[in-house]
mmCIF file of C-alpha atoms in Angstrom:
data_model
loop_
_atom_site.group_PDB
_atom_site.id
_atom_site.type_symbol
_atom_site.label_atom_id
_atom_site.label_comp_id
_atom_site.label_asym_id
_atom_site.label_seq_id
_atom_site.Cartn_x
_atom_site.Cartn_y
_atom_site.Cartn_z
ATOM 1 C CA MET A 243 170.992 17.983 104.086
ATOM 2 C CA SER A 244 172.266 16.172 100.999
ATOM 3 C CA ARG A 245 171.082 13.075 99.146
ATOM 4 C CA ILE A 246 173.403 10.129 98.471
ATOM 5 C CA ILE A 247 172.383 8.053 95.434
ATOM 6 C CA ILE A 248 173.839 4.528 95.147
ATOM 7 C CA GLN A 249 174.382 3.133 91.662
ATOM 8 C CA PRO A 250 173.575 0.767 90.031
ATOM 9 C CA SER A 251 170.634 0.187 92.422
ATOM 10 C CA GLY A 252 169.376 3.783 92.292
ATOM 11 C CA LYS A 253 168.641 3.641 96.034
ATOM 12 C CA SER A 254 169.142 6.919 97.935
ATOM 13 C CA VAL A 255 169.717 7.995 101.549
ATOM 14 C CA GLU A 256 169.671 11.353 103.287
ATOM 15 C CA CYS A 257 172.928 12.722 104.657
ATOM 16 C CA LYS A 258 172.944 15.276 107.448
ATOM 17 C CA ASP A 259 175.433 18.121 107.168
ATOM 18 C CA SER A 260 177.406 16.788 110.153
ATOM 19 C CA ASP A 261 177.578 13.192 108.815
ATOM 20 C CA THR A 262 180.052 11.535 106.503
ATOM 21 C CA VAL A 263 178.800 9.490 103.571
ATOM 22 C CA LEU A 264 179.714 6.314 105.482
ATOM 23 C CA MET A 265 177.676 7.395 108.487
ATOM 24 C CA ALA A 266 174.651 8.162 106.335
ATOM 25 C CA LEU A 267 174.839 4.772 104.637
ATOM 26 C CA GLU A 268 175.189 2.958 107.960
ATOM 27 C CA LYS A 269 172.199 4.758 109.439
ATOM 28 C CA ALA A 270 170.179 3.533 106.456
ATOM 29 C CA GLY A 271 171.477 -0.015 106.987
ATOM 30 C CA TYR A 272 173.889 -0.296 104.038
ATOM 31 C CA ALA A 273 176.979 -2.395 104.683
ATOM 32 C CA LEU A 274 179.698 -0.411 102.926
ATOM 33 C CA PRO A 275 183.012 -2.043 103.882
ATOM 34 C CA ASN A 276 185.009 -0.032 106.419
ATOM 35 C CA ASN A 277 187.595 -0.519 109.086
ATOM 36 C CA CYS A 278 189.632 2.380 110.486
ATOM 37 C CA ARG A 279 187.014 5.134 109.997
ATOM 38 C CA ALA A 280 189.960 7.530 109.881
ATOM 39 C CA GLY A 281 191.038 7.725 106.220
ATOM 40 C CA ALA A 282 193.878 5.248 106.676
ATOM 41 C CA CYS A 283 192.897 1.770 105.511
ATOM 42 C CA GLY A 284 191.108 2.383 102.194
ATOM 43 C CA GLU A 285 188.334 -0.166 102.846
ATOM 44 C CA CYS A 286 185.536 2.346 102.165
ATOM 45 C CA LYS A 287 186.945 3.487 98.817
ATOM 46 C CA VAL A 288 184.306 3.994 96.111
ATOM 47 C CA ARG A 289 184.032 5.916 92.836
ATOM 48 C CA VAL A 290 182.065 9.156 93.025
ATOM 49 C CA LEU A 291 180.138 9.576 89.759
ATOM 50 C CA GLU A 292 178.521 12.925 90.391
ATOM 51 C CA GLY A 293 178.453 15.677 93.007
ATOM 52 C CA GLN A 294 180.946 17.552 95.155
ATOM 53 C CA TYR A 295 182.297 16.592 98.529
ATOM 54 C CA ASP A 296 184.923 17.519 101.075
ATOM 55 C CA GLN A 297 187.298 14.573 101.287
ATOM 56 C CA GLY A 298 188.814 15.651 104.587
ATOM 57 C CA MET A 299 192.257 14.444 105.748
ATOM 58 C CA VAL A 300 193.201 11.010 104.451
ATOM 59 C CA LEU A 301 196.513 9.165 104.027
ATOM 60 C CA ASP A 302 198.108 8.801 100.598
ATOM 61 C CA MET A 303 198.548 5.088 101.146
ATOM 62 C CA ALA A 304 194.763 4.761 101.467
ATOM 63 C CA LEU A 305 193.871 7.053 98.545
ATOM 64 C CA SER A 306 196.565 7.771 95.956
ATOM 65 C CA ALA A 307 196.732 10.814 93.711
ATOM 66 C CA GLU A 308 195.933 8.585 90.707
ATOM 67 C CA GLU A 309 192.838 7.167 92.458
ATOM 68 C CA ARG A 310 191.674 10.720 93.180
ATOM 69 C CA ARG A 311 192.053 11.600 89.501
ATOM 70 C CA GLN A 312 189.966 8.536 88.632
ATOM 71 C CA GLY A 313 187.183 9.810 90.861
ATOM 72 C CA TYR A 314 187.645 7.605 93.930
ATOM 73 C CA GLY A 315 187.065 8.831 97.467
ATOM 74 C CA LEU A 316 187.086 7.471 101.017
ATOM 75 C CA MET A 317 183.575 7.613 102.357
ATOM 76 C CA CYS A 318 184.567 7.429 106.010
ATOM 77 C CA MET A 319 185.847 11.029 105.767
ATOM 78 C CA ALA A 320 183.863 12.393 102.807
ATOM 79 C CA LYS A 321 181.123 14.976 103.466
ATOM 80 C CA PRO A 322 178.809 16.062 100.614
ATOM 81 C CA ILE A 323 178.840 19.789 99.761
ATOM 82 C CA SER A 324 176.349 19.511 96.864
ATOM 83 C CA ASP A 325 172.652 18.687 97.100
ATOM 84 C CA GLU A 326 173.239 15.290 95.495
ATOM 85 C CA MET A 327 176.175 12.915 95.391
ATOM 86 C CA VAL A 328 176.175 9.759 93.269
ATOM 87 C CA ILE A 329 178.440 6.898 94.202
ATOM 88 C CA GLU A 330 179.166 3.584 92.479
ATOM 89 C CA TRP A 331 178.813 0.709 94.931
ATOM 90 C CA GLY A 332 176.989 -2.507 95.478
ATOM 91 C CA THR A 333 174.670 -4.500 93.259
ATOM 92 C CA ALA A 334 171.432 -3.791 91.483
ATOM 93 C CA ASP A 335 169.433 -4.436 94.650
ATOM 94 C CA ALA A 336 171.853 -2.991 97.270
ATOM 95 C CA ARG A 337 169.730 -4.393 100.063
ATOM 96 C CA PRO A 338 170.339 -2.961 103.549
ATOM 97 C CA LYS A 339 172.118 -5.422 105.848
ATOM 98 C CA LEU A 340 173.311 -3.485 108.958
ATOM 99 C CA PHE A 341 171.438 -2.245 111.997
ATOM 100 C CA PRO A 342 171.586 1.574 112.126
ATOM 101 C CA PRO A 343 174.329 2.570 114.643
ATOM 102 C CA ARG A 344 173.467 4.645 117.681
ATOM 103 C CA GLU A 345 175.338 7.518 119.325
ATOM 104 C CA GLY A 346 175.789 7.907 123.051
ATOM 105 C CA ALA A 347 173.994 4.765 124.206
ATOM 106 C CA LEU A 348 174.314 4.583 128.002
ATOM 107 C CA PHE A 349 175.885 1.472 129.563
ATOM 108 C CA VAL A 350 177.119 0.588 133.052
ATOM 109 C CA LEU A 351 180.349 -1.301 133.706
ATOM 110 C CA ILE A 352 179.304 -4.379 135.677
ATOM 111 C CA GLU A 353 182.511 -6.435 135.645
ATOM 112 C CA ARG A 354 186.190 -6.045 134.833
ATOM 113 C CA ARG A 355 188.939 -8.645 134.941
ATOM 114 C CA GLU A 356 192.450 -9.002 133.633
ATOM 115 C CA VAL A 357 192.462 -11.945 131.206
ATOM 116 C CA ALA A 358 196.064 -11.723 129.987
ATOM 117 C CA ARG A 359 199.137 -9.593 130.370
ATOM 118 C CA ARG A 360 198.086 -6.031 129.324
ATOM 119 C CA THR A 361 194.544 -7.200 128.345
ATOM 120 C CA LEU A 362 191.457 -6.263 130.316
ATOM 121 C CA GLU A 363 187.989 -7.698 129.686
ATOM 122 C CA ILE A 364 185.036 -5.513 130.588
ATOM 123 C CA ARG A 365 181.278 -6.318 130.644
ATOM 124 C CA LEU A 366 178.839 -3.513 129.957
ATOM 125 C CA ARG A 367 175.068 -3.624 130.448
ATOM 126 C CA PRO A 368 172.735 -1.149 128.730
ATOM 127 C CA VAL A 369 170.681 1.201 130.858
ATOM 128 C CA GLY A 370 168.041 1.664 128.174
ATOM 129 C CA GLN A 371 167.558 0.173 124.758
ATOM 130 C CA PRO A 372 170.340 -2.276 123.804
ATOM 131 C CA ILE A 373 172.570 -1.742 120.792
ATOM 132 C CA ARG A 374 171.656 -4.102 117.950
ATOM 133 C CA TYR A 375 174.613 -5.640 116.145
ATOM 134 C CA TRP A 376 175.824 -8.458 113.961
ATOM 135 C CA PRO A 377 178.503 -10.783 115.398
ATOM 136 C CA GLY A 378 181.921 -9.429 114.377
ATOM 137 C CA GLN A 379 180.990 -5.734 114.576
ATOM 138 C CA TYR A 380 182.596 -3.162 116.852
ATOM 139 C CA VAL A 381 181.680 -0.124 118.957
ATOM 140 C CA THR A 382 183.543 3.026 119.943
ATOM 141 C CA VAL A 383 184.156 4.085 123.552
ATOM 142 C CA GLY A 384 185.363 7.431 124.886
ATOM 143 C CA ASP A 385 184.485 10.454 126.962
ATOM 144 C CA ASP A 386 184.265 13.731 125.047
ATOM 145 C CA ARG A 387 183.876 15.707 128.281
ATOM 146 C CA ALA A 388 187.176 14.404 129.621
ATOM 147 C CA ASP A 389 189.092 14.601 126.319
ATOM 148 C CA ILE A 390 189.183 10.805 126.064
ATOM 149 C CA PRO A 391 189.129 10.154 122.299
ATOM 150 C CA ARG A 392 186.762 7.571 120.868
ATOM 151 C CA ARG A 393 188.472 4.239 120.394
ATOM 152 C CA ALA A 394 187.054 1.263 118.506
ATOM 153 C CA TYR A 395 186.758 -2.123 120.223
ATOM 154 C CA SER A 396 185.284 -5.288 118.744
ATOM 155 C CA ILE A 397 182.396 -6.885 120.647
ATOM 156 C CA ALA A 398 183.592 -10.221 121.983
ATOM 157 C CA ASN A 399 180.245 -11.908 122.680
ATOM 158 C CA ALA A 400 177.299 -12.954 120.525
ATOM 159 C CA PRO A 401 174.116 -10.835 120.929
ATOM 160 C CA ARG A 402 172.291 -11.491 124.196
ATOM 161 C CA PRO A 403 168.657 -10.831 125.206
ATOM 162 C CA ASP A 404 169.771 -8.383 127.916
ATOM 163 C CA GLY A 405 171.971 -6.442 125.485
ATOM 164 C CA GLU A 406 175.107 -6.941 127.525
ATOM 165 C CA ILE A 407 178.380 -6.593 125.578
ATOM 166 C CA THR A 408 181.935 -7.699 126.395
ATOM 167 C CA LEU A 409 185.024 -5.818 125.200
ATOM 168 C CA GLN A 410 188.646 -6.925 125.434
ATOM 169 C CA VAL A 411 190.962 -3.950 125.782
ATOM 170 C CA ALA A 412 194.718 -4.232 125.302
ATOM 171 C CA ARG A 413 196.778 -1.520 126.962
ATOM 172 C CA ALA A 414 198.304 0.406 124.025
ATOM 173 C CA ASP A 415 201.611 2.199 124.472
ATOM 174 C CA GLY A 416 200.696 5.861 124.761
ATOM 175 C CA GLY A 417 197.027 5.065 124.299
ATOM 176 C CA VAL A 418 194.874 7.592 126.150
ATOM 177 C CA THR A 419 191.627 5.646 125.868
ATOM 178 C CA SER A 420 193.017 2.230 126.751
ATOM 179 C CA ALA A 421 194.806 3.768 129.792
ATOM 180 C CA TRP A 422 191.534 5.398 130.858
ATOM 181 C CA ILE A 423 189.702 2.067 130.620
ATOM 182 C CA HIS A 424 192.466 0.159 132.440
ATOM 183 C CA ASP A 425 193.266 2.699 135.171
ATOM 184 C CA THR A 426 190.161 4.853 135.703
ATOM 185 C CA LEU A 427 186.961 3.010 134.842
ATOM 186 C CA ARG A 428 185.541 1.035 137.735
ATOM 187 C CA VAL A 429 182.553 -1.229 138.248
ATOM 188 C CA GLY A 430 179.442 0.912 138.517
ATOM 189 C CA ASP A 431 180.731 3.694 136.236
ATOM 190 C CA SER A 432 178.556 4.858 133.352
ATOM 191 C CA VAL A 433 179.980 4.630 129.821
ATOM 192 C CA LYS A 434 178.615 5.928 126.547
ATOM 193 C CA ILE A 435 178.846 3.568 123.620
ATOM 194 C CA ASN A 436 178.552 4.329 119.888
ATOM 195 C CA GLY A 437 177.804 1.794 117.176
ATOM 196 C CA ALA A 438 177.705 -0.905 116.129
ATOM 197 C CA TYR A 439 179.978 -0.487 113.103
ATOM 198 C CA GLY A 440 181.894 -2.626 110.624
ATOM 199 C CA THR A 441 181.256 -5.305 108.044
ATOM 200 C CA PHE A 442 183.344 -8.207 109.449
ATOM 201 C CA ILE A 443 180.164 -10.278 109.619
ATOM 202 C CA GLY A 444 180.360 -12.886 106.873
ATOM 203 C CA ASP A 445 177.296 -14.471 105.369
ATOM 204 C CA PRO A 446 174.919 -16.072 107.909
ATOM 205 C CA SER A 447 173.531 -18.356 105.162
ATOM 206 C CA ALA A 448 176.927 -19.837 104.247
ATOM 207 C CA GLU A 449 177.336 -23.602 104.666
ATOM 208 C CA THR A 450 181.099 -24.232 104.391
ATOM 209 C CA PRO A 451 183.791 -25.358 106.834
ATOM 210 C CA VAL A 452 185.105 -22.325 108.724
ATOM 211 C CA LEU A 453 188.674 -21.457 109.678
ATOM 212 C CA CYS A 454 189.213 -18.504 112.032
ATOM 213 C CA LEU A 455 192.658 -16.925 112.448
ATOM 214 C CA ALA A 456 193.318 -14.368 115.175
ATOM 215 C CA ALA A 457 196.279 -12.606 116.754
ATOM 216 C CA GLY A 458 196.277 -10.675 120.019
ATOM 217 C CA THR A 459 192.955 -8.987 120.767
ATOM 218 C CA GLY A 460 191.881 -9.800 117.248
ATOM 219 C CA LEU A 461 190.473 -12.803 119.109
ATOM 220 C CA ALA A 462 187.502 -10.674 120.253
ATOM 221 C CA PRO A 463 185.504 -10.564 117.011
ATOM 222 C CA ILE A 464 186.483 -14.123 116.213
ATOM 223 C CA LEU A 465 185.028 -15.287 119.596
ATOM 224 C CA ASP A 466 181.864 -13.322 118.807
ATOM 225 C CA LEU A 467 181.454 -14.924 115.380
ATOM 226 C CA ALA A 468 182.267 -18.441 116.629
ATOM 227 C CA GLU A 469 179.892 -18.197 119.564
ATOM 228 C CA ALA A 470 177.060 -16.988 117.380
ATOM 229 C CA ALA A 471 177.610 -19.776 114.821
ATOM 230 C CA LEU A 472 177.814 -22.533 117.467
ATOM 231 C CA ARG A 473 174.781 -21.167 119.319
ATOM 232 C CA ARG A 474 172.617 -21.277 116.203
ATOM 233 C CA GLY A 475 173.622 -24.903 115.595
ATOM 234 C CA TYR A 476 176.094 -24.451 112.748
ATOM 235 C CA ARG A 477 176.960 -28.015 111.683
ATOM 236 C CA LYS A 478 180.033 -27.563 109.506
ATOM 237 C CA LYS A 479 183.511 -27.724 110.997
ATOM 238 C CA VAL A 480 184.619 -24.560 112.828
ATOM 239 C CA ASP A 481 188.326 -24.347 113.594
ATOM 240 C CA LEU A 482 190.116 -21.500 115.345
ATOM 241 C CA ILE A 483 193.855 -20.772 115.491
ATOM 242 C CA PHE A 484 194.956 -18.092 117.971
ATOM 243 C CA SER A 485 198.420 -16.542 117.807
ATOM 244 C CA ALA A 486 200.008 -14.939 120.891
ATOM 245 C CA ARG A 487 203.549 -13.825 121.638
ATOM 246 C CA THR A 488 203.907 -15.818 124.857
ATOM 247 C CA ALA A 489 201.771 -17.996 127.103
ATOM 248 C CA ALA A 490 201.217 -14.940 129.331
ATOM 249 C CA ASP A 491 199.412 -13.273 126.413
ATOM 250 C CA VAL A 492 196.956 -16.131 125.877
ATOM 251 C CA TYR A 493 193.358 -15.699 126.977
ATOM 252 C CA GLY A 494 189.984 -17.193 126.182
ATOM 253 C CA GLN A 495 191.337 -20.734 126.406
ATOM 254 C CA GLY A 496 188.782 -21.829 128.988
ATOM 255 C CA MET A 497 185.888 -20.799 126.799
ATOM 256 C CA MET A 498 187.404 -22.368 123.711
ATOM 257 C CA ALA A 499 188.025 -25.626 125.624
ATOM 258 C CA TRP A 500 184.382 -25.626 126.773
ATOM 259 C CA TRP A 501 183.167 -25.091 123.200
ATOM 260 C CA ARG A 502 185.351 -27.998 122.052
ATOM 261 C CA THR A 503 183.768 -30.272 124.666
ATOM 262 C CA LYS A 504 180.211 -29.130 124.002
ATOM 263 C CA HIS A 505 180.343 -28.879 120.209
ATOM 264 C CA ARG A 506 181.880 -31.806 118.338
ATOM 265 C CA ASN A 507 182.416 -29.660 115.203
ATOM 266 C CA PHE A 508 184.598 -27.042 117.000
ATOM 267 C CA ASP A 509 188.312 -27.223 117.611
ATOM 268 C CA TYR A 510 191.078 -24.733 118.388
ATOM 269 C CA LYS A 511 194.836 -24.462 118.467
ATOM 270 C CA ILE A 512 197.142 -21.855 120.033
ATOM 271 C CA THR A 513 200.514 -20.956 118.645
ATOM 272 C CA LEU A 514 203.216 -18.891 120.334
ATOM 273 C CA THR A 515 205.600 -16.730 118.322
ATOM 274 C CA ARG A 516 208.183 -15.749 120.939
ATOM 275 C CA GLU A 517 208.542 -18.866 123.123
ATOM 276 C CA GLN A 518 208.065 -22.613 123.036
ATOM 277 C CA ARG A 519 205.814 -24.339 125.569
ATOM 278 C CA ASP A 520 204.391 -27.820 125.905
ATOM 279 C CA GLY A 521 200.798 -27.914 124.683
ATOM 280 C CA TYR A 522 201.208 -25.055 122.215
ATOM 281 C CA LEU A 523 202.229 -24.825 118.612
ATOM 282 C CA ALA A 524 205.228 -22.643 117.770
ATOM 283 C CA GLY A 525 205.543 -20.067 115.028
ATOM 284 C CA ARG A 526 203.466 -17.564 113.098
ATOM 285 C CA ILE A 527 200.144 -18.749 111.699
ATOM 286 C CA ASP A 528 201.098 -18.039 108.100
ATOM 287 C CA THR A 529 204.159 -20.297 108.411
ATOM 288 C CA ILE A 530 202.474 -23.234 110.201
ATOM 289 C CA LEU A 531 199.234 -23.161 108.210
ATOM 290 C CA PRO A 532 200.362 -25.285 105.196
ATOM 291 C CA GLY A 533 201.182 -28.161 107.510
ATOM 292 C CA LEU A 534 197.731 -28.025 109.094
ATOM 293 C CA TYR A 535 195.462 -27.258 106.129
ATOM 294 C CA PRO A 536 196.925 -28.222 102.733
ATOM 295 C CA ASP A 537 193.668 -27.336 100.933
ATOM 296 C CA LEU A 538 191.426 -24.407 101.954
ATOM 297 C CA SER A 539 189.467 -24.145 98.690
ATOM 298 C CA ALA A 540 186.178 -25.105 100.390
ATOM 299 C CA HIS A 541 186.640 -23.015 103.573
ATOM 300 C CA SER A 542 185.243 -19.679 104.692
ATOM 301 C CA ILE A 543 188.126 -17.805 106.276
ATOM 302 C CA PHE A 544 187.896 -15.137 109.014
ATOM 303 C CA ILE A 545 191.064 -13.226 109.917
ATOM 304 C CA ALA A 546 191.467 -10.546 112.596
ATOM 305 C CA GLY A 547 194.533 -8.803 113.978
ATOM 306 C CA SER A 548 197.082 -6.192 112.972
ATOM 307 C CA PRO A 549 197.210 -5.193 109.270
ATOM 308 C CA GLU A 550 200.557 -7.007 108.947
ATOM 309 C CA PHE A 551 199.103 -10.184 110.459
ATOM 310 C CA VAL A 552 196.012 -10.015 108.230
ATOM 311 C CA ASP A 553 198.058 -9.448 105.069
ATOM 312 C CA ALA A 554 200.355 -12.396 105.856
ATOM 313 C CA CYS A 555 197.411 -14.685 106.592
ATOM 314 C CA VAL A 556 195.508 -13.638 103.492
ATOM 315 C CA ALA A 557 198.531 -14.469 101.344
ATOM 316 C CA ALA A 558 198.943 -17.811 103.107
ATOM 317 C CA VAL A 559 195.322 -18.924 102.758
ATOM 318 C CA LYS A 560 195.212 -17.866 99.089
ATOM 319 C CA SER A 561 198.290 -19.992 98.439
ATOM 320 C CA LEU A 562 196.307 -22.898 99.890
ATOM 321 C CA GLY A 563 193.384 -22.368 97.554
ATOM 322 C CA ALA A 564 191.083 -20.077 99.570
ATOM 323 C CA LYS A 565 188.643 -18.133 97.385
ATOM 324 C CA ASP A 566 188.593 -14.309 97.560
ATOM 325 C CA GLU A 567 184.845 -14.192 98.090
ATOM 326 C CA LEU A 568 185.149 -16.489 101.141
ATOM 327 C CA ILE A 569 187.926 -14.512 102.881
ATOM 328 C CA HIS A 570 186.734 -12.060 105.537
ATOM 329 C CA LYS A 571 189.294 -9.830 107.244
ATOM 330 C CA GLU A 572 189.504 -7.238 109.998
ATOM 331 C CA GLY A 573 192.774 -5.332 110.393
ATOM 332 C CA PHE A 574 193.222 -3.019 113.374
ATOM 333 C CA PHE A 575 194.850 0.299 112.546
ATOM 334 C CA ALA A 576 196.511 2.617 115.073
ATOM 335 C CA ILE A 577 195.617 6.057 113.683
ATOM 336 C CA GLN A 578 195.070 9.261 115.565
ATOM 337 C CA ASN A 579 192.632 11.980 114.553
ATOM 338 C CA ALA A 580 189.988 14.187 116.095
ATOM 339 C CA ARG A 581 187.351 11.445 116.316
ATOM 340 C CA SER A 582 189.334 8.369 117.254
ATOM 341 C CA GLU A 583 192.533 7.267 118.887
ATOM 342 C CA GLY A 584 192.699 4.274 116.580
ATOM 343 C CA ARG A 585 191.199 0.900 115.873
ATOM 344 C CA GLN A 586 191.618 -2.024 118.200
ATOM 345 C CA SER A 587 189.581 -5.006 119.184
#
């Protein structure tokens, strides 16, 4: 057992020998930014001020040799090997924000339906205590006994009293876990869920117009966030733009149309990147955005999809005046390691 001290707040948490620094912080409720949980994205990079740790296997693009020399480490893979480890992160108060994640929570698959080409939506209901989560977070699914690696999927629905969660699973080429979910899991099967994880949650107290940008199954956390905001009576404008390759890849349109009818402050648009169809926009979001929103300086922006999509959208919204502190992003990495097959919504 080691102790992690967070500076400048001076707060500390206990870290079990089997846990990474990120896991220890999450269990204590601290919202350290993270995404891939596999040493690939660099979101959880912090400076280590004191103490020794095993960094584990990480990619050079996420943690360069120069950053290592400057004392930075990736907390998703780092395990303390000294009694104390001091990291530089957060503010003077460093107040906990997350619900502690749970391991092996038992759920039952109660419904499955194909919502788009290669995309399956599954509904899972907890057998015991529900998982507590913030809208926008994700869980991992897998079966260690059957050598099905844990895969991360964003929760697609706002928290419910019965604890039911919805996941939208795209069939990944060569993906062991997504193939298992698509081809093997059936209604009535038991599934173990881990989480919730992630910091794609925004600020619930914010009062700005909101623009949500999603591609593919990046729509899942966006739907979760939008549903939660509309349910709690958010009064500012909430707009959503969904990018799909073709009309066959579009899903969620019925729900978004219902929201638009029920909530006067909600609207959505769908753009196709590989075909043109009546009723849809055409082109990538980053290219059509200037014609739709010439000034985004007052907006909160939420972006979810592949890293390339997220990077292009971030550059586009910044060029239209979006402020760094109001841009929230979730990029899905396809990385393989012992714990996870990758990151997907």
